[in-house]
Amino acid sequence: QVQLVESGGGLVQAGGSLRLSCAASGIIFSINAMGWYRQAPGKQRELVATITSGGNTNYADSVKGRFTISRDNAKNTVYLQMNSLKPEDTAVYYCNADGVRTPYRYLEVWGQGTLVTVSS
């Protein structure tokens, strides 16, 4: 069984920074893509950023230039450095791992979510 455990959420003032971490545990041979999604109250879940095992990244337009995604393949961990935070970044942030290769099959896994609140 593969699990994703997120950490690093919290309350921060506008203009501040936070760093989210997400570690995958279980019997994992490799992970194709890892990423972060977010869901604000009353809104649909949206992509924030993704990164492949080769380091290719993709960002939502709303976070380009402010957020940076990175990963440590050896630790099956993905990070999201969030700078210049805005109140509209307030949401529950979910970690995602897609193309998780295990002994039996490929999986897509979601974390439980971590709350980021940006005060004005």
GROMACS .gro file of N, CA and C in nm:
model
  360
    1GLN      N    1   0.085  -0.119   0.000
    1GLN     CA    2   0.000   0.000   0.000
    1GLN      C    3   0.089   0.124   0.000
    2VAL      N    4   0.055   0.220  -0.084
    2VAL     CA    5   0.132   0.342  -0.095
    2VAL      C    6   0.054   0.456  -0.031
    3GLN      N    7   0.121   0.535   0.049
    3GLN     CA    8   0.060   0.651   0.113
    3GLN      C    9   0.143   0.774   0.087
    4LEU      N   10   0.075   0.890   0.082
    4LEU     CA   11   0.141   1.019   0.072
    4LEU      C   12   0.112   1.096   0.199
    5VAL      N   13   0.216   1.149   0.261
    5VAL     CA   14   0.201   1.226   0.384
    5VAL      C   15   0.253   1.367   0.359
    6GLU      N   16   0.164   1.464   0.376
    6GLU     CA   17   0.198   1.604   0.351
    6GLU      C   18   0.229   1.675   0.483
    7SER      N   19   0.308   1.779   0.473
    7SER     CA   20   0.337   1.863   0.590
    7SER      C   21   0.374   2.002   0.541
    8GLY      N   22   0.368   2.098   0.633
    8GLY     CA   23   0.415   2.232   0.603
    8GLY      C   24   0.308   2.337   0.587
    9GLY      N   25   0.181   2.299   0.590
    9GLY     CA   26   0.076   2.399   0.579
    9GLY      C   27   0.067   2.483   0.705
   10GLY      N   28  -0.015   2.588   0.698
   10GLY     CA   29  -0.033   2.673   0.815
   10GLY      C   30  -0.088   2.808   0.778
   11LEU      N   31  -0.077   2.900   0.873
   11LEU     CA   32  -0.125   3.036   0.857
   11LEU      C   33  -0.008   3.130   0.833
   12VAL      N   34  -0.021   3.214   0.733
   12VAL     CA   35   0.086   3.307   0.700
   12VAL      C   36   0.024   3.437   0.651
   13GLN      N   37   0.093   3.547   0.672
   13GLN     CA   38   0.045   3.676   0.622
   13GLN      C   39   0.074   3.691   0.474
   14ALA      N   40  -0.004   3.773   0.409
   14ALA     CA   41   0.019   3.800   0.267
   14ALA      C   42   0.161   3.851   0.247
   15GLY      N   43   0.225   3.799   0.142
   15GLY     CA   44   0.364   3.832   0.114
   15GLY      C   45   0.463   3.736   0.175
   16GLY      N   46   0.415   3.650   0.262
   16GLY     CA   47   0.502   3.555   0.329
   16GLY      C   48   0.527   3.430   0.246
   17SER      N   49   0.596   3.334   0.308
   17SER     CA   50   0.635   3.211   0.240
   17SER      C   51   0.601   3.089   0.324
   18LEU      N   52   0.579   2.980   0.255
   18LEU     CA   53   0.562   2.850   0.317
   18LEU      C   54   0.625   2.745   0.227
   19ARG      N   55   0.666   2.634   0.286
   19ARG     CA   56   0.718   2.522   0.209
   19ARG      C   57   0.641   2.396   0.246
   20LEU      N   58   0.580   2.337   0.146
   20LEU     CA   59   0.508   2.212   0.165
   20LEU      C   60   0.597   2.094   0.126
   21SER      N   61   0.581   1.985   0.198
   21SER     CA   62   0.653   1.862   0.167
   21SER      C   63   0.553   1.748   0.157
   22CYS      N   64   0.586   1.650   0.075
   22CYS     CA   65   0.500   1.532   0.060
   22CYS      C   66   0.590   1.412   0.034
   23ALA      N   67   0.581   1.315   0.125
   23ALA     CA   68   0.664   1.196   0.114
   23ALA      C   69   0.578   1.074   0.086
   24ALA      N   70   0.619   0.995  -0.012
   24ALA     CA   71   0.549   0.872  -0.045
   24ALA      C   72   0.614   0.756   0.029
   25SER      N   73   0.531   0.670   0.087
   25SER     CA   74   0.583   0.553   0.159
   25SER      C   75   0.517   0.426   0.105
   26GLY      N   76   0.587   0.314   0.124
   26GLY     CA   77   0.539   0.187   0.074
   26GLY      C   78   0.645   0.125  -0.016
   27ILE      N   79   0.610   0.014  -0.079
   27ILE     CA   80   0.704  -0.051  -0.170
   27ILE      C   81   0.688   0.015  -0.306
   28ILE      N   82   0.782   0.101  -0.339
   28ILE     CA   83   0.774   0.183  -0.459
   28ILE      C   84   0.899   0.165  -0.542
   29PHE      N   85   0.882   0.128  -0.667
   29PHE     CA   86   0.998   0.116  -0.755
   29PHE      C   87   1.032   0.250  -0.819
   30SER      N   88   0.929   0.323  -0.858
   30SER     CA   89   0.950   0.454  -0.919
   30SER      C   90   0.817   0.529  -0.921
   31ILE      N   91   0.827   0.661  -0.940
   31ILE     CA   92   0.708   0.745  -0.954
   31ILE      C   93   0.728   0.833  -1.075
   32ASN      N   94   0.632   0.832  -1.166
   32ASN     CA   95   0.646   0.912  -1.287
   32ASN      C   96   0.632   1.060  -1.256
   33ALA      N   97   0.515   1.103  -1.216
   33ALA     CA   98   0.492   1.245  -1.190
   33ALA      C   99   0.441   1.265  -1.049
   34MET      N  100   0.484   1.374  -0.988
   34MET     CA  101   0.432   1.416  -0.859
   34MET      C  102   0.388   1.561  -0.872
   35GLY      N  103   0.290   1.597  -0.792
   35GLY     CA  104   0.243   1.734  -0.805
   35GLY      C  105   0.158   1.779  -0.689
   36TRP      N  106   0.118   1.903  -0.700
   36TRP     CA  107   0.033   1.967  -0.599
   36TRP      C  108  -0.091   2.023  -0.667
   37TYR      N  109  -0.204   2.001  -0.601
   37TYR     CA  110  -0.332   2.057  -0.643
   37TYR      C  111  -0.389   2.129  -0.523
   38ARG      N  112  -0.486   2.216  -0.545
   38ARG     CA  113  -0.548   2.286  -0.433
   38ARG      C  114  -0.697   2.303  -0.457
   39GLN      N  115  -0.767   2.314  -0.346
   39GLN     CA  116  -0.911   2.334  -0.353
   39GLN      C  117  -0.950   2.438  -0.251
   40ALA      N  118  -0.999   2.550  -0.300
   40ALA     CA  119  -1.048   2.657  -0.214
   40ALA      C  120  -1.195   2.633  -0.183
   41PRO      N  121  -1.244   2.691  -0.074
   41PRO     CA  122  -1.386   2.671  -0.038
   41PRO      C  123  -1.478   2.710  -0.152
   42GLY      N  124  -1.570   2.619  -0.184
   42GLY     CA  125  -1.667   2.647  -0.288
   42GLY      C  126  -1.616   2.637  -0.430
   43LYS      N  127  -1.491   2.594  -0.446
   43LYS     CA  128  -1.433   2.585  -0.580
   43LYS      C  129  -1.388   2.443  -0.610
   44GLN      N  130  -1.363   2.416  -0.737
   44GLN     CA  131  -1.314   2.285  -0.777
   44GLN      C  132  -1.164   2.274  -0.751
   45ARG      N  133  -1.119   2.151  -0.738
   45ARG     CA  134  -0.976   2.127  -0.721
   45ARG      C  135  -0.905   2.166  -0.850
   46GLU      N  136  -0.792   2.234  -0.835
   46GLU     CA  137  -0.717   2.281  -0.951
   46GLU      C  138  -0.570   2.245  -0.939
   47LEU      N  139  -0.506   2.233  -1.054
   47LEU     CA  140  -0.364   2.203  -1.057
   47LEU      C  141  -0.285   2.326  -1.011
   48VAL      N  142  -0.182   2.301  -0.931
   48VAL     CA  143  -0.090   2.407  -0.892
   48VAL      C  144   0.042   2.390  -0.967
   49ALA      N  145   0.101   2.271  -0.952
   49ALA     CA  146   0.228   2.244  -1.019
   49ALA      C  147   0.254   2.095  -1.022
   50THR      N  148   0.323   2.050  -1.126
   50THR     CA  149   0.364   1.910  -1.136
   50THR      C  150   0.509   1.902  -1.178
   51ILE      N  151   0.570   1.787  -1.148
   51ILE     CA  152   0.709   1.764  -1.187
   51ILE      C  153   0.727   1.617  -1.219
   52THR      N  154   0.794   1.588  -1.329
   52THR     CA  155   0.819   1.449  -1.368
   52THR      C  156   0.947   1.399  -1.302
   53SER      N  157   0.970   1.270  -1.316
   53SER     CA  158   1.092   1.212  -1.258
   53SER      C  159   1.216   1.270  -1.324
   54GLY      N  160   1.200   1.318  -1.446
   54GLY     CA  161   1.312   1.379  -1.516
   54GLY      C  162   1.331   1.526  -1.487
   55GLY      N  163   1.240   1.583  -1.409
   55GLY     CA  164   1.254   1.723  -1.368
   55GLY      C  165   1.175   1.822  -1.451
   56ASN      N  166   1.095   1.775  -1.543
   56ASN     CA  167   1.012   1.868  -1.619
   56ASN      C  168   0.898   1.919  -1.532
   57THR      N  169   0.878   2.050  -1.534
   57THR     CA  170   0.778   2.111  -1.447
   57THR      C  171   0.667   2.179  -1.527
   58ASN      N  172   0.554   2.194  -1.459
   58ASN     CA  173   0.438   2.261  -1.517
   58ASN      C  174   0.370   2.337  -1.405
   59TYR      N  175   0.335   2.463  -1.431
   59TYR     CA  176   0.274   2.546  -1.328
   59TYR      C  177   0.144   2.608  -1.377
   60ALA      N  178   0.052   2.629  -1.284
   60ALA     CA  179  -0.065   2.710  -1.314
   60ALA      C  180  -0.019   2.854  -1.336
   61ASP      N  181  -0.086   2.924  -1.425
   61ASP     CA  182  -0.047   3.062  -1.453
   61ASP      C  183  -0.051   3.148  -1.327
   62SER      N  184  -0.144   3.118  -1.239
   62SER     CA  185  -0.163   3.201  -1.119
   62SER      C  186  -0.047   3.192  -1.020
   63VAL      N  187   0.038   3.091  -1.033
   63VAL     CA  188   0.148   3.075  -0.937
   63VAL      C  189   0.286   3.088  -1.002
   64LYS      N  190   0.291   3.102  -1.132
   64LYS     CA  191   0.420   3.114  -1.201
   64LYS      C  192   0.498   3.233  -1.147
   65GLY      N  193   0.626   3.209  -1.120
   65GLY     CA  194   0.711   3.314  -1.068
   65GLY      C  195   0.706   3.328  -0.917
   66ARG      N  196   0.610   3.264  -0.852
   66ARG     CA  197   0.599   3.271  -0.706
   66ARG      C  198   0.623   3.136  -0.639
   67PHE      N  199   0.578   3.029  -0.703
   67PHE     CA  200   0.591   2.893  -0.647
   67PHE      C  201   0.696   2.816  -0.724
   68THR      N  202   0.767   2.729  -0.653
   68THR     CA  203   0.865   2.641  -0.715
   68THR      C  204   0.844   2.498  -0.666
   69ILE      N  205   0.830   2.407  -0.761
   69ILE     CA  206   0.816   2.266  -0.726
   69ILE      C  207   0.949   2.196  -0.748
   70SER      N  208   0.980   2.102  -0.659
   70SER     CA  209   1.102   2.024  -0.673
   70SER      C  210   1.077   1.886  -0.614
   71ARG      N  211   1.167   1.794  -0.643
   71ARG     CA  212   1.150   1.659  -0.587
   71ARG      C  213   1.284   1.592  -0.564
   72ASP      N  214   1.281   1.498  -0.473
   72ASP     CA  215   1.396   1.414  -0.443
   72ASP      C  216   1.354   1.272  -0.478
   73ASN      N  217   1.399   1.223  -0.593
   73ASN     CA  218   1.355   1.091  -0.639
   73ASN      C  219   1.401   0.980  -0.544
   74ALA      N  220   1.516   0.996  -0.486
   74ALA     CA  221   1.568   0.893  -0.395
   74ALA      C  222   1.481   0.879  -0.270
   75LYS      N  223   1.417   0.990  -0.231
   75LYS     CA  224   1.332   0.990  -0.111
   75LYS      C  225   1.184   0.985  -0.145
   76ASN      N  226   1.152   0.980  -0.274
   76ASN     CA  227   1.010   0.981  -0.318
   76ASN      C  228   0.935   1.096  -0.252
   77THR      N  229   0.997   1.212  -0.255
   77THR     CA  230   0.942   1.330  -0.188
   77THR      C  231   0.934   1.446  -0.286
   78VAL      N  232   0.825   1.521  -0.275
   78VAL     CA  233   0.806   1.640  -0.357
   78VAL      C  234   0.785   1.759  -0.265
   79TYR      N  235   0.834   1.874  -0.309
   79TYR     CA  236   0.826   1.996  -0.230
   79TYR      C  237   0.757   2.104  -0.311
   80LEU      N  238   0.697   2.200  -0.239
   80LEU     CA  239   0.641   2.318  -0.304
   80LEU      C  240   0.682   2.439  -0.221
   81GLN      N  241   0.773   2.518  -0.276
   81GLN     CA  242   0.813   2.643  -0.211
   81GLN      C  243   0.718   2.751  -0.260
   82MET      N  244   0.649   2.814  -0.167
   82MET     CA  245   0.550   2.916  -0.201
   82MET      C  246   0.596   3.050  -0.145
   83ASN      N  247   0.622   3.143  -0.233
   83ASN     CA  248   0.665   3.278  -0.195
   83ASN      C  249   0.561   3.380  -0.238
   84SER      N  250   0.572   3.498  -0.181
   84SER     CA  251   0.480   3.608  -0.216
   84SER      C  252   0.335   3.562  -0.213
   85LEU      N  253   0.299   3.497  -0.105
   85LEU     CA  254   0.166   3.440  -0.095
   85LEU      C  255   0.059   3.548  -0.091
   86LYS      N  256  -0.055   3.515  -0.150
   86LYS     CA  257  -0.169   3.605  -0.158
   86LYS      C  258  -0.289   3.541  -0.089
   87PRO      N  259  -0.383   3.621  -0.043
   87PRO     CA  260  -0.504   3.563   0.019
   87PRO      C  261  -0.574   3.463  -0.072
   88GLU      N  262  -0.568   3.485  -0.202
   88GLU     CA  263  -0.635   3.392  -0.295
   88GLU      C  264  -0.563   3.259  -0.308
   89ASP      N  265  -0.447   3.244  -0.245
   89ASP     CA  266  -0.379   3.115  -0.241
   89ASP      C  267  -0.434   3.027  -0.129
   90THR      N  268  -0.521   3.083  -0.047
   90THR     CA  269  -0.580   3.007   0.063
   90THR      C  270  -0.659   2.888   0.007
   91ALA      N  271  -0.625   2.770   0.055
   91ALA     CA  272  -0.688   2.647   0.005
   91ALA      C  273  -0.633   2.527   0.081
   92VAL      N  274  -0.697   2.413   0.060
   92VAL     CA  275  -0.638   2.287   0.102
   92VAL      C  276  -0.551   2.238  -0.014
   93TYR      N  277  -0.426   2.210   0.015
   93TYR     CA  278  -0.331   2.166  -0.087
   93TYR      C  279  -0.315   2.015  -0.078
   94TYR      N  280  -0.331   1.951  -0.192
   94TYR     CA  281  -0.323   1.805  -0.199
   94TYR      C  282  -0.202   1.763  -0.281
   95CYS      N  283  -0.132   1.666  -0.231
   95CYS     CA  284  -0.021   1.605  -0.303
   95CYS      C  285  -0.073   1.491  -0.389
   96ASN      N  286  -0.015   1.475  -0.506
   96ASN     CA  287  -0.055   1.368  -0.598
   96ASN      C  288   0.069   1.299  -0.653
   97ALA      N  289   0.061   1.168  -0.662
   97ALA     CA  290   0.166   1.089  -0.728
   97ALA      C  291   0.099   1.001  -0.833
   98ASP      N  292   0.145   1.014  -0.955
   98ASP     CA  293   0.086   0.941  -1.066
   98ASP      C  294   0.191   0.851  -1.132
   99GLY      N  295   0.148   0.736  -1.177
   99GLY     CA  296   0.243   0.642  -1.235
   99GLY      C  297   0.335   0.586  -1.129
  100VAL      N  298   0.276   0.549  -1.013
  100VAL     CA  299   0.355   0.492  -0.905
  100VAL      C  300   0.372   0.343  -0.934
  101ARG      N  301   0.494   0.303  -0.959
  101ARG     CA  302   0.521   0.164  -0.994
  101ARG      C  303   0.547   0.084  -0.866
  102THR      N  304   0.460  -0.015  -0.842
  102THR     CA  305   0.472  -0.104  -0.727
  102THR      C  306   0.496  -0.246  -0.780
  103PRO      N  307   0.520  -0.343  -0.691
  103PRO     CA  308   0.544  -0.480  -0.739
  103PRO      C  309   0.429  -0.539  -0.819
  104TYR      N  310   0.306  -0.484  -0.800
  104TYR     CA  311   0.190  -0.549  -0.859
  104TYR      C  312   0.123  -0.466  -0.968
  105ARG      N  313   0.132  -0.334  -0.959
  105ARG     CA  314   0.060  -0.251  -1.055
  105ARG      C  315   0.107  -0.107  -1.045
  106TYR      N  316   0.055  -0.027  -1.137
  106TYR     CA  317   0.078   0.117  -1.133
  106TYR      C  318  -0.040   0.183  -1.061
  107LEU      N  319  -0.010   0.283  -0.984
  107LEU     CA  320  -0.113   0.349  -0.903
  107LEU      C  321  -0.112   0.500  -0.924
  108GLU      N  322  -0.224   0.562  -0.893
  108GLU     CA  323  -0.231   0.706  -0.870
  108GLU      C  324  -0.276   0.724  -0.726
  109VAL      N  325  -0.204   0.807  -0.652
  109VAL     CA  326  -0.228   0.822  -0.508
  109VAL      C  327  -0.244   0.970  -0.474
  110TRP      N  328  -0.333   0.998  -0.380
  110TRP     CA  329  -0.355   1.134  -0.330
  110TRP      C  330  -0.323   1.140  -0.181
  111GLY      N  331  -0.272   1.252  -0.138
  111GLY     CA  332  -0.253   1.277   0.003
  111GLY      C  333  -0.382   1.324   0.068
  112GLN      N  334  -0.377   1.342   0.199
  112GLN     CA  335  -0.496   1.378   0.275
  112GLN      C  336  -0.525   1.528   0.271
  113GLY      N  337  -0.427   1.605   0.228
  113GLY     CA  338  -0.445   1.750   0.219
  113GLY      C  339  -0.387   1.824   0.338
  114THR      N  340  -0.336   1.943   0.311
  114THR     CA  341  -0.286   2.029   0.417
  114THR      C  342  -0.338   2.170   0.391
  115LEU      N  343  -0.385   2.236   0.496
  115LEU     CA  344  -0.450   2.366   0.482
  115LEU      C  345  -0.346   2.479   0.481
  116VAL      N  346  -0.358   2.564   0.383
  116VAL     CA  347  -0.277   2.687   0.376
  116VAL      C  348  -0.373   2.804   0.383
  117THR      N  349  -0.350   2.890   0.481
  117THR     CA  350  -0.434   3.008   0.499
  117THR      C  351  -0.346   3.132   0.492
  118VAL      N  352  -0.381   3.224   0.401
  118VAL     CA  353  -0.304   3.347   0.383
  118VAL      C  354  -0.393   3.463   0.425
  119SER      N  355  -0.350   3.534   0.528
  119SER     CA  356  -0.429   3.646   0.580
  119SER      C  357  -0.385   3.776   0.512
  120SER      N  358  -0.481   3.865   0.496
  120SER     CA  359  -0.451   3.994   0.430
  120SER      C  360  -0.407   4.099   0.530
   0.00000   0.00000   0.00000
